[in-house]
Coordinates of C-alpha atoms and ligand atoms in Angstrom, one line a residue:
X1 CA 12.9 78.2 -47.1
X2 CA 14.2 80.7 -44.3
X3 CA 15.7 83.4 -47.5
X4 CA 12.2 83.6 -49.3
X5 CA 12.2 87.7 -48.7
X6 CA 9.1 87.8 -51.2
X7 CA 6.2 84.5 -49.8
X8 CA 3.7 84.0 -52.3
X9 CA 1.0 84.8 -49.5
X10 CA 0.9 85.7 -46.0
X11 CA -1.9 85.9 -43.1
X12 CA -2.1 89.2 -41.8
X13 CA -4.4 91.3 -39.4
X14 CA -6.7 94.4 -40.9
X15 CA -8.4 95.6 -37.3
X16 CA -10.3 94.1 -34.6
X17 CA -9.1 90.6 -34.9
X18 CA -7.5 89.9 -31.6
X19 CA -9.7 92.2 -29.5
X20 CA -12.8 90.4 -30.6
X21 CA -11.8 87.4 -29.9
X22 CA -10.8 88.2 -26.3
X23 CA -14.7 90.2 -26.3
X24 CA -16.1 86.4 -27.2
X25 CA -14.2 85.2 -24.4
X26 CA -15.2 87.5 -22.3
X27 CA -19.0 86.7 -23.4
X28 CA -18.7 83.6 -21.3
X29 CA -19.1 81.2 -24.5
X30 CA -17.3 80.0 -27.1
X31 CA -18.7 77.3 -28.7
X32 CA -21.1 78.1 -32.1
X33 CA -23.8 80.3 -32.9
X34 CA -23.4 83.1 -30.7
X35 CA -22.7 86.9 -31.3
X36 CA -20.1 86.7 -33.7
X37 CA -21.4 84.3 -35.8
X38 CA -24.7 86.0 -35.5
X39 CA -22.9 89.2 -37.2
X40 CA -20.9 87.3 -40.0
X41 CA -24.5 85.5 -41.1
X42 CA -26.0 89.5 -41.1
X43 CA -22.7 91.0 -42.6
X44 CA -22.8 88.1 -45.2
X45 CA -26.7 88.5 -46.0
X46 CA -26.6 92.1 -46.2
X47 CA -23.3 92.8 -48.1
X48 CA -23.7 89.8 -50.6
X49 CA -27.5 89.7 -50.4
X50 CA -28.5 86.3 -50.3
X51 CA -31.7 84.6 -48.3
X52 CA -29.3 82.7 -45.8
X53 CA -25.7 82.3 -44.5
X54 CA -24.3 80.1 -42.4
X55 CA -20.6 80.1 -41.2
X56 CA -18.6 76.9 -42.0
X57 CA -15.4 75.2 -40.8
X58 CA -14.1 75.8 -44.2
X59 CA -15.7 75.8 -47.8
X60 CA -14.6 72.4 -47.9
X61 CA -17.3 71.9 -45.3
X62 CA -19.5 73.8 -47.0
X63 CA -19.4 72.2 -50.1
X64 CA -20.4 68.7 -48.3
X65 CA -23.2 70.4 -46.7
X66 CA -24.4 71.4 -50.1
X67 CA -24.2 67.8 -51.6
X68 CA -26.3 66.6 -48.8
X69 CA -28.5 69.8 -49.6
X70 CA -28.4 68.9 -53.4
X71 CA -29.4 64.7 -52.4
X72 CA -26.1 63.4 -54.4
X73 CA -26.6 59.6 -53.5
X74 CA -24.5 56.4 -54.7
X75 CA -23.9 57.2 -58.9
X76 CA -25.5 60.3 -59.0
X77 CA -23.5 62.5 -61.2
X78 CA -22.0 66.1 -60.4
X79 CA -20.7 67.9 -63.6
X80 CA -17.4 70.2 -63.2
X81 CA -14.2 71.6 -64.1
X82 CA -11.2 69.5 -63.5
X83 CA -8.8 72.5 -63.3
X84 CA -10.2 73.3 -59.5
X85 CA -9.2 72.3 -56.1
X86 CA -9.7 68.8 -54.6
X87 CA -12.6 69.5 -52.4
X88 CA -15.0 70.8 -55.3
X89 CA -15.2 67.1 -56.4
X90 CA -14.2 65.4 -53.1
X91 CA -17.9 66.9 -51.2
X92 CA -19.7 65.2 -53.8
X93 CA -17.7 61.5 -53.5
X94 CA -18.1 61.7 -50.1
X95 CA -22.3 61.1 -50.8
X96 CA -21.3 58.4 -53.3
X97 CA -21.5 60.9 -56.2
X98 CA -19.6 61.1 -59.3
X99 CA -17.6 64.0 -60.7
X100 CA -17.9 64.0 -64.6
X101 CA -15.1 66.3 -65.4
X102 CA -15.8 69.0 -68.2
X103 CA -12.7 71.5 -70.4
X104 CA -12.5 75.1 -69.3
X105 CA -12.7 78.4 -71.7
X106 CA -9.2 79.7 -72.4
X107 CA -10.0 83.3 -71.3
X108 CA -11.3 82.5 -68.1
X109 CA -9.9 79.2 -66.8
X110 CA -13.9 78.5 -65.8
X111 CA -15.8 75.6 -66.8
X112 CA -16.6 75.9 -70.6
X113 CA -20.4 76.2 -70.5
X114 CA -20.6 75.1 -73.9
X115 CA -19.6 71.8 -73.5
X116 CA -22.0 70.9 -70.7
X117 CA -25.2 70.0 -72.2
X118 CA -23.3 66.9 -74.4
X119 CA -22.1 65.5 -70.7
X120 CA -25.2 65.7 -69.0
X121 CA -27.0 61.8 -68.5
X122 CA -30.2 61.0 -66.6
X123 CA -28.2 60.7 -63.8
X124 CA -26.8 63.9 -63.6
X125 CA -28.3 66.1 -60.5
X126 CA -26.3 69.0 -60.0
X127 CA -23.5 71.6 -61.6
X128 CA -20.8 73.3 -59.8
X129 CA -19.1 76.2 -61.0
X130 CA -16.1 77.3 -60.1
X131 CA -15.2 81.2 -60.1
X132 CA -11.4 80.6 -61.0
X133 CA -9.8 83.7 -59.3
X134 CA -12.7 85.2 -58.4
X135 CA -13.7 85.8 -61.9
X136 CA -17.4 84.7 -62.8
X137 CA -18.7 81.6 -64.7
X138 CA -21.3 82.4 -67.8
X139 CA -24.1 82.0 -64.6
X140 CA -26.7 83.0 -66.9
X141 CA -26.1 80.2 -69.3
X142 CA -25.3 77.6 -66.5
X143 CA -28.6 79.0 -64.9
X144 CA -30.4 78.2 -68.2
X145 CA -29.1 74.6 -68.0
X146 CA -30.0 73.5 -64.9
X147 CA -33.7 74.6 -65.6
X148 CA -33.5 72.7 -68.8
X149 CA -32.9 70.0 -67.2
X150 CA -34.0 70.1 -63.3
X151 CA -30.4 70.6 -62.3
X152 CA -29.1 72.0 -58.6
X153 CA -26.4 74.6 -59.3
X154 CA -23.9 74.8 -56.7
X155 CA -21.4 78.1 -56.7
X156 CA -17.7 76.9 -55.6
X157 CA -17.1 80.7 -54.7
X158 CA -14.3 79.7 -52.4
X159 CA -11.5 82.7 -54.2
X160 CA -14.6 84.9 -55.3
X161 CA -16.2 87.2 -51.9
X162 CA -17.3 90.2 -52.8
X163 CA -16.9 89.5 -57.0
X164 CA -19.9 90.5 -58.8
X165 CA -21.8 89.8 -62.2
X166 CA -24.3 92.4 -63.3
X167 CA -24.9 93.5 -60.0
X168 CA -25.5 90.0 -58.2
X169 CA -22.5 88.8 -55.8
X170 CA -20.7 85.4 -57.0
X171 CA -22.4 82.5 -54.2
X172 CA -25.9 84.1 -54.7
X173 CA -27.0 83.1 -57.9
X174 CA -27.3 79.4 -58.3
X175 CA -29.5 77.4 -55.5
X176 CA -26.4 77.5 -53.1
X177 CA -22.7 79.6 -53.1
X178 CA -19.7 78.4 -51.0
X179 CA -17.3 80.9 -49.5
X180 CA -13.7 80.1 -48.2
X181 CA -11.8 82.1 -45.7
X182 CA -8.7 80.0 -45.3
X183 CA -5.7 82.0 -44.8
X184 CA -4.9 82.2 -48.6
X185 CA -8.1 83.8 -49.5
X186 CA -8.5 87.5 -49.7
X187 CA -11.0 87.4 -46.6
X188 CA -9.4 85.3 -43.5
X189 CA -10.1 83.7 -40.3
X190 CA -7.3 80.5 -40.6
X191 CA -10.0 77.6 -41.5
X192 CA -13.6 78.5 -42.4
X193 CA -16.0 79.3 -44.8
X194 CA -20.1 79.8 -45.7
X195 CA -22.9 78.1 -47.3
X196 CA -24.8 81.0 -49.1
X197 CA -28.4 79.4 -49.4
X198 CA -30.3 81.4 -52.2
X199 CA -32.7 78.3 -52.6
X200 CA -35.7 79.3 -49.9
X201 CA -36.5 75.8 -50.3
X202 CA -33.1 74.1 -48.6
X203 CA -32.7 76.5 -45.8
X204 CA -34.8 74.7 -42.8
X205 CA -33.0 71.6 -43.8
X206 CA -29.7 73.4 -44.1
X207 CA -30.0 74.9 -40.6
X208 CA -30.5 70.9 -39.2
X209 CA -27.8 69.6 -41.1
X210 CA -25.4 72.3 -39.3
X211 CA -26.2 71.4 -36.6
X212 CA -25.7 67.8 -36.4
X213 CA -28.8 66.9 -38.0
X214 CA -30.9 68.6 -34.5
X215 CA -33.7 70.9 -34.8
X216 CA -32.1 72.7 -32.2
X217 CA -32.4 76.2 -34.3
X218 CA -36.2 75.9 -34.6
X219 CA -35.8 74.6 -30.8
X220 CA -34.2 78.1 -29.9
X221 CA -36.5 80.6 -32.1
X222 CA -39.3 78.5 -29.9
X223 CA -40.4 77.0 -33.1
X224 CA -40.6 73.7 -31.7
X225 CA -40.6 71.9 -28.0
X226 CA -38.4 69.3 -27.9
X227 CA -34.8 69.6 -29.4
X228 CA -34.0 66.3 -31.1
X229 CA -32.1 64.1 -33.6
X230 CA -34.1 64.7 -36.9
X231 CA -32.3 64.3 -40.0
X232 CA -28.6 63.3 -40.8
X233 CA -25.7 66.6 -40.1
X234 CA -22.2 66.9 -38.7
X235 CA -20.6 69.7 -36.8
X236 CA -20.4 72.1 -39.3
X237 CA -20.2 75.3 -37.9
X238 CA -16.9 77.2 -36.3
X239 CA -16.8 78.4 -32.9
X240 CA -17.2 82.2 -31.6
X241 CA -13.3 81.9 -31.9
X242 CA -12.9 82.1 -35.5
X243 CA -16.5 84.2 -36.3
X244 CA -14.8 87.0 -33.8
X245 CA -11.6 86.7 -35.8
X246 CA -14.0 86.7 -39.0
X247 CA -16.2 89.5 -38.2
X248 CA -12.9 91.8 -37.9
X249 CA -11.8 91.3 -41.4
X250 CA -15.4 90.6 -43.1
X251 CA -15.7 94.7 -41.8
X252 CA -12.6 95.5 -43.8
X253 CA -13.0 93.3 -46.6
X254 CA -14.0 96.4 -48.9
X255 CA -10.7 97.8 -48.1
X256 CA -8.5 94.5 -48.5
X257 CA -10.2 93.5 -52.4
X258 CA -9.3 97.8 -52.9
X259 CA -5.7 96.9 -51.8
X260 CA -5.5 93.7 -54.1
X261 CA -7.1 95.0 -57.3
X262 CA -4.4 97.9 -57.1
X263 CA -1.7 95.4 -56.9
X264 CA -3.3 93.3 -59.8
X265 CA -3.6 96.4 -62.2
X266 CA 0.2 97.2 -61.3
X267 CA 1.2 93.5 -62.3
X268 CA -0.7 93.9 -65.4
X269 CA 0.5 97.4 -66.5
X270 CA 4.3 96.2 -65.6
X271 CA 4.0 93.3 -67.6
X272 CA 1.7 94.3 -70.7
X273 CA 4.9 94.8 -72.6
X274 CA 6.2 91.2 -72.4
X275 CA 2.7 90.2 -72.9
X276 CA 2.5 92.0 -76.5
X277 CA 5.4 90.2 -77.2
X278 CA 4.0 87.0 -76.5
X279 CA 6.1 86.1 -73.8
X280 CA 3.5 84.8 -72.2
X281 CA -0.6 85.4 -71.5
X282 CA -2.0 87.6 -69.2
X283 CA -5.5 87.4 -68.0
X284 CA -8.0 88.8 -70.2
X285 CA -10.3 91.0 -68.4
X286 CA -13.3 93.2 -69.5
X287 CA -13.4 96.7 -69.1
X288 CA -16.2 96.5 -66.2
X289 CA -14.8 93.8 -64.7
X290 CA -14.7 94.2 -61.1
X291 CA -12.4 91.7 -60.0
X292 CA -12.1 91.0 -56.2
X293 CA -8.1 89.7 -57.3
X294 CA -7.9 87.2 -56.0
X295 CA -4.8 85.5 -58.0
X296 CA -2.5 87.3 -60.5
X297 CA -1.3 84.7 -62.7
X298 CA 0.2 84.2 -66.6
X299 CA 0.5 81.6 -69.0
X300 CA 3.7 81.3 -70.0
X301 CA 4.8 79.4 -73.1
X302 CA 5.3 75.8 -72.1
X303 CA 6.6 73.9 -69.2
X304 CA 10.3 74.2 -68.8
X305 CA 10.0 78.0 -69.6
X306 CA 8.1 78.0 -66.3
X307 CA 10.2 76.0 -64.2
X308 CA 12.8 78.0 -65.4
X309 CA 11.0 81.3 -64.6
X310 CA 10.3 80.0 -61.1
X311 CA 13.8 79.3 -60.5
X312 CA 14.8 83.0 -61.6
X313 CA 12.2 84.2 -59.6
X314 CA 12.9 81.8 -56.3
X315 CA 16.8 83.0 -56.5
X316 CA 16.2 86.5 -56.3
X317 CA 14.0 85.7 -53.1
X318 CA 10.2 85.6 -55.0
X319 CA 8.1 82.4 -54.2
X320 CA 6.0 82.0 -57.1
X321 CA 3.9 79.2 -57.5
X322 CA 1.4 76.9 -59.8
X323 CA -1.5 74.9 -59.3
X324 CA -3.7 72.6 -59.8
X325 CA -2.9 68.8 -61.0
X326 CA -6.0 68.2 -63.0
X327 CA -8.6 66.3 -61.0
X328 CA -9.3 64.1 -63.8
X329 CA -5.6 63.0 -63.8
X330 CA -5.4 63.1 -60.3
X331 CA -5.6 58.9 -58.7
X332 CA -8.5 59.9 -56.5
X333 CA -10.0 61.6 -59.5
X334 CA -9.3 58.6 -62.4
X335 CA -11.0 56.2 -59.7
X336 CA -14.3 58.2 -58.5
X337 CA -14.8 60.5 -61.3
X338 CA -14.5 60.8 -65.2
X339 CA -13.6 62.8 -67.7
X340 CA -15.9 64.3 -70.3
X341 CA -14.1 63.7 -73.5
X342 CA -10.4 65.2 -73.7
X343 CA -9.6 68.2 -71.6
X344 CA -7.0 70.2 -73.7
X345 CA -7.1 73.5 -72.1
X346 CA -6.7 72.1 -68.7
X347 CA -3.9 70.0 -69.6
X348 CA -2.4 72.7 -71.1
X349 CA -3.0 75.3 -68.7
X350 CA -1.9 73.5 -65.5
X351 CA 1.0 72.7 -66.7
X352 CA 2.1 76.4 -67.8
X353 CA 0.2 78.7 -65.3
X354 CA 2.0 80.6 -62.5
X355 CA 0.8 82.6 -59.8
X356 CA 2.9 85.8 -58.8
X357 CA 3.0 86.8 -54.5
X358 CA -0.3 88.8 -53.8
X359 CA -2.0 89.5 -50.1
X360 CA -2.1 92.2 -48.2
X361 CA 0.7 93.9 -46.9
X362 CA 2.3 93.3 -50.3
X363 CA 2.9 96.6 -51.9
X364 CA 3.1 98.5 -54.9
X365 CA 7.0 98.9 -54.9
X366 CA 7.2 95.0 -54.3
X367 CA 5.2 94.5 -57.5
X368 CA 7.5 96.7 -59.2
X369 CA 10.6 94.7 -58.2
X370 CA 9.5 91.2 -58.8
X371 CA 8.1 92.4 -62.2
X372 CA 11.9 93.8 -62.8
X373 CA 12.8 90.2 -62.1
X374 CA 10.8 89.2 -64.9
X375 CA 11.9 91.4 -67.6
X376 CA 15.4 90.6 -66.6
X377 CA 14.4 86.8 -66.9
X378 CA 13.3 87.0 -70.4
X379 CA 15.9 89.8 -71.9
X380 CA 18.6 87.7 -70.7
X381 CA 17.2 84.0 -71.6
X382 CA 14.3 84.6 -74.3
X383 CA 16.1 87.8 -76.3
X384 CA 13.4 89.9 -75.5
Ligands
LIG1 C1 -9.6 77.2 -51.3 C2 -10.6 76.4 -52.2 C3 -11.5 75.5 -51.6 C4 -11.3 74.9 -50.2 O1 -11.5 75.9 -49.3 P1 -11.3 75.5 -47.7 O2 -11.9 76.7 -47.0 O3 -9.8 75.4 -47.6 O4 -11.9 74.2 -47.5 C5 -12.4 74.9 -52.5 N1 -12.5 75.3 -53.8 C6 -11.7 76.2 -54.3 C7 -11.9 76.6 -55.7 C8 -10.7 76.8 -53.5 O5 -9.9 77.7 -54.1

């Protein structure tokens, strides 16, 4: 659509972007591993605090490096939410591993940690949690779990940079995190992402399998004398390109989560009204919560009162959009995974949750409007 005056998300530049990447040009190399990268895996380890990052092509990338990490083989089992993106459950298929699909909590959308222990089998080897929206699973709980029972836990903390629980950043807490910067994350650089490696025990073998299963990182640190085939790997890792492009926003990403969280708390003070009157659900969020929001979205009553809010919404020039088809109902999903029992709550909440416009050169006043749009959508249709 050429008329949208309102996208639901747009890339943008915050600083150096476009300088830095001519300075890795002019470096006289552009392929992995050099400056740039150098400072994203420092920025990373020392804003997020975790033993070991290493830049990806995407988190989808970074996810399969953490299934090889975790050993998923042929019918090993990975246990996760359904209501997540394809990749979460794709990584692990990809080894021959099966996702056993599990209900999310109500409040946060995240996998309901309560339900876990009945789908857990002796062929279960790992957990990944999701951060829906940047908000954090029960990690202590999951934590608990996987020590019960010798699990790898796996943070999918593709929406969640720079989200915290009690002090510890969302990727560093379970034996590895995955980080996303695809243009419709908070933090950018088109395609790419990180493996967060809190595990001390997987990091020699995750810097091999980054780079295409060499030793060549021992090789350079003069750790070894012959630089050789070793173990299995792919190309993982982004060129200078996209870590120079990286760097620039990762050294304003303070600044663009400050930006987003005021939006968010504008959408949720211009729409507590409708909210009390059950119009729809708004996220519930604690008072400490430090949310790095990353989506804005409400539940509205049922299905055709969404479709009908999105077409309200879409004529007055605001994209808003929904997500995600259930995996478990997905085809992909019904033929290498299965679900844990019935899913209710992400039945129900995929088929009613919409996401309102929110990046970064979206602004207060634009908030305002398109929450206007809303009111006037339910006084007129719904008797408000
Ligand atoms: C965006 C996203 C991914 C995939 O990230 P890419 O960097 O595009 O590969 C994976 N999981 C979740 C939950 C996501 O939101």
């Amino acid at each position: 659509m050429t008329n949208v005056r309102i996208p639901f998300g747009k890339p943008f530049i915050v600083g150096k972007e476009l300088f830095y990447i001519a300075q890795a040009v002019m470096n006289g190399s552009i392929a992995g591993d050099g400056m740039f990268t150098k400072r994203c895996h420092q920025w990373l380890e020392e804003n997020l605090r975790c033993r070991k990052a290493l830049l990806a092509n995407s988190c989808t990338a970074a996810l399969e490096m953490s299934a090889i990490l975790a050993g998923i083989g042929p019918g090993d089992e990975v246990i996760m939410p359904s209501f997540t993106f394809v990749s979460t459950a794709n990584a692990f298929v990809l080894r021959g591993g099966v996702p056993v699909f599990v209900d999310i909590r109500p409040d946060t959308l995240n996998i309901d940690e309560r339900l876990i222990e009945a789908s857990i089998t002796p062929r279960t080897k790992a957990i990944v949690a999701v951060h829906y929206a940047g908000r954090p699973c029960a990690m202590d709980e999951l934590k608990k779990i996987c020590q019960r029972h010798g699990l790898y836990l796996i943070e999918d903390a593709a929406q969640a940079i720079l989200a915290h629980e009690d002090g510890h950043a969302l990727g560093t807490i379970g034996d590895m995190g995955c980080l996303s910067f695809h243009e419709t994350k908070n933090v950018i650089s088109g395609e790419g992402g990180a493996l967060l490696i809190n595990n001390p025990e997987l990091i020699e073998r995750a810097e091999i399998i980054w780079q295409k299963g060499t030793n060549r990182k021992a090789f350079l640190r003069g750790q070894v004398d012959k630089y050789t085939w070793v173990d299995i790997g792919s190309s993982f890792l982004p060129s200078e390109l996209t870590a120079a492009f990286l760097y620039a926003q990762l050294e304003h990403a303070g600044r663009i989560n400050a930006h987003r969280r005021k939006l968010y708390k504008e959408y949720t003070k211009q729409l507590a009204a409708l909210a009390a009157e059950n119009h729809f659900s708004l996220p519930m969020m604690g008072e400490e919560e430090e949310t790095n929001a990353h989506i804005f979205y409400l539940v509205t009553r049922n299905e055709d009162e969404r479709a009908a809010l999105i077409q309200h919404l879409g004529a007055a020039g605001i994209s808003a959009v929904f997500h995600y088809v259930p995996l478990h109902s997905s085809p992909a999903g019904q033929s290498f995974g299965r679900a844990s029992g019935e899913l209710p709550v992400t039945d129900r909440t995929s088929s009613r949750l919409l996401r309102l416009p929110l990046y970064s050169e979206l602004t207060t006043q634009q908030v305002r409007m398109i929450c206007e749009k809303i009111r006037q959508f339910y006084a007129r249709t719904h008797g408000a």
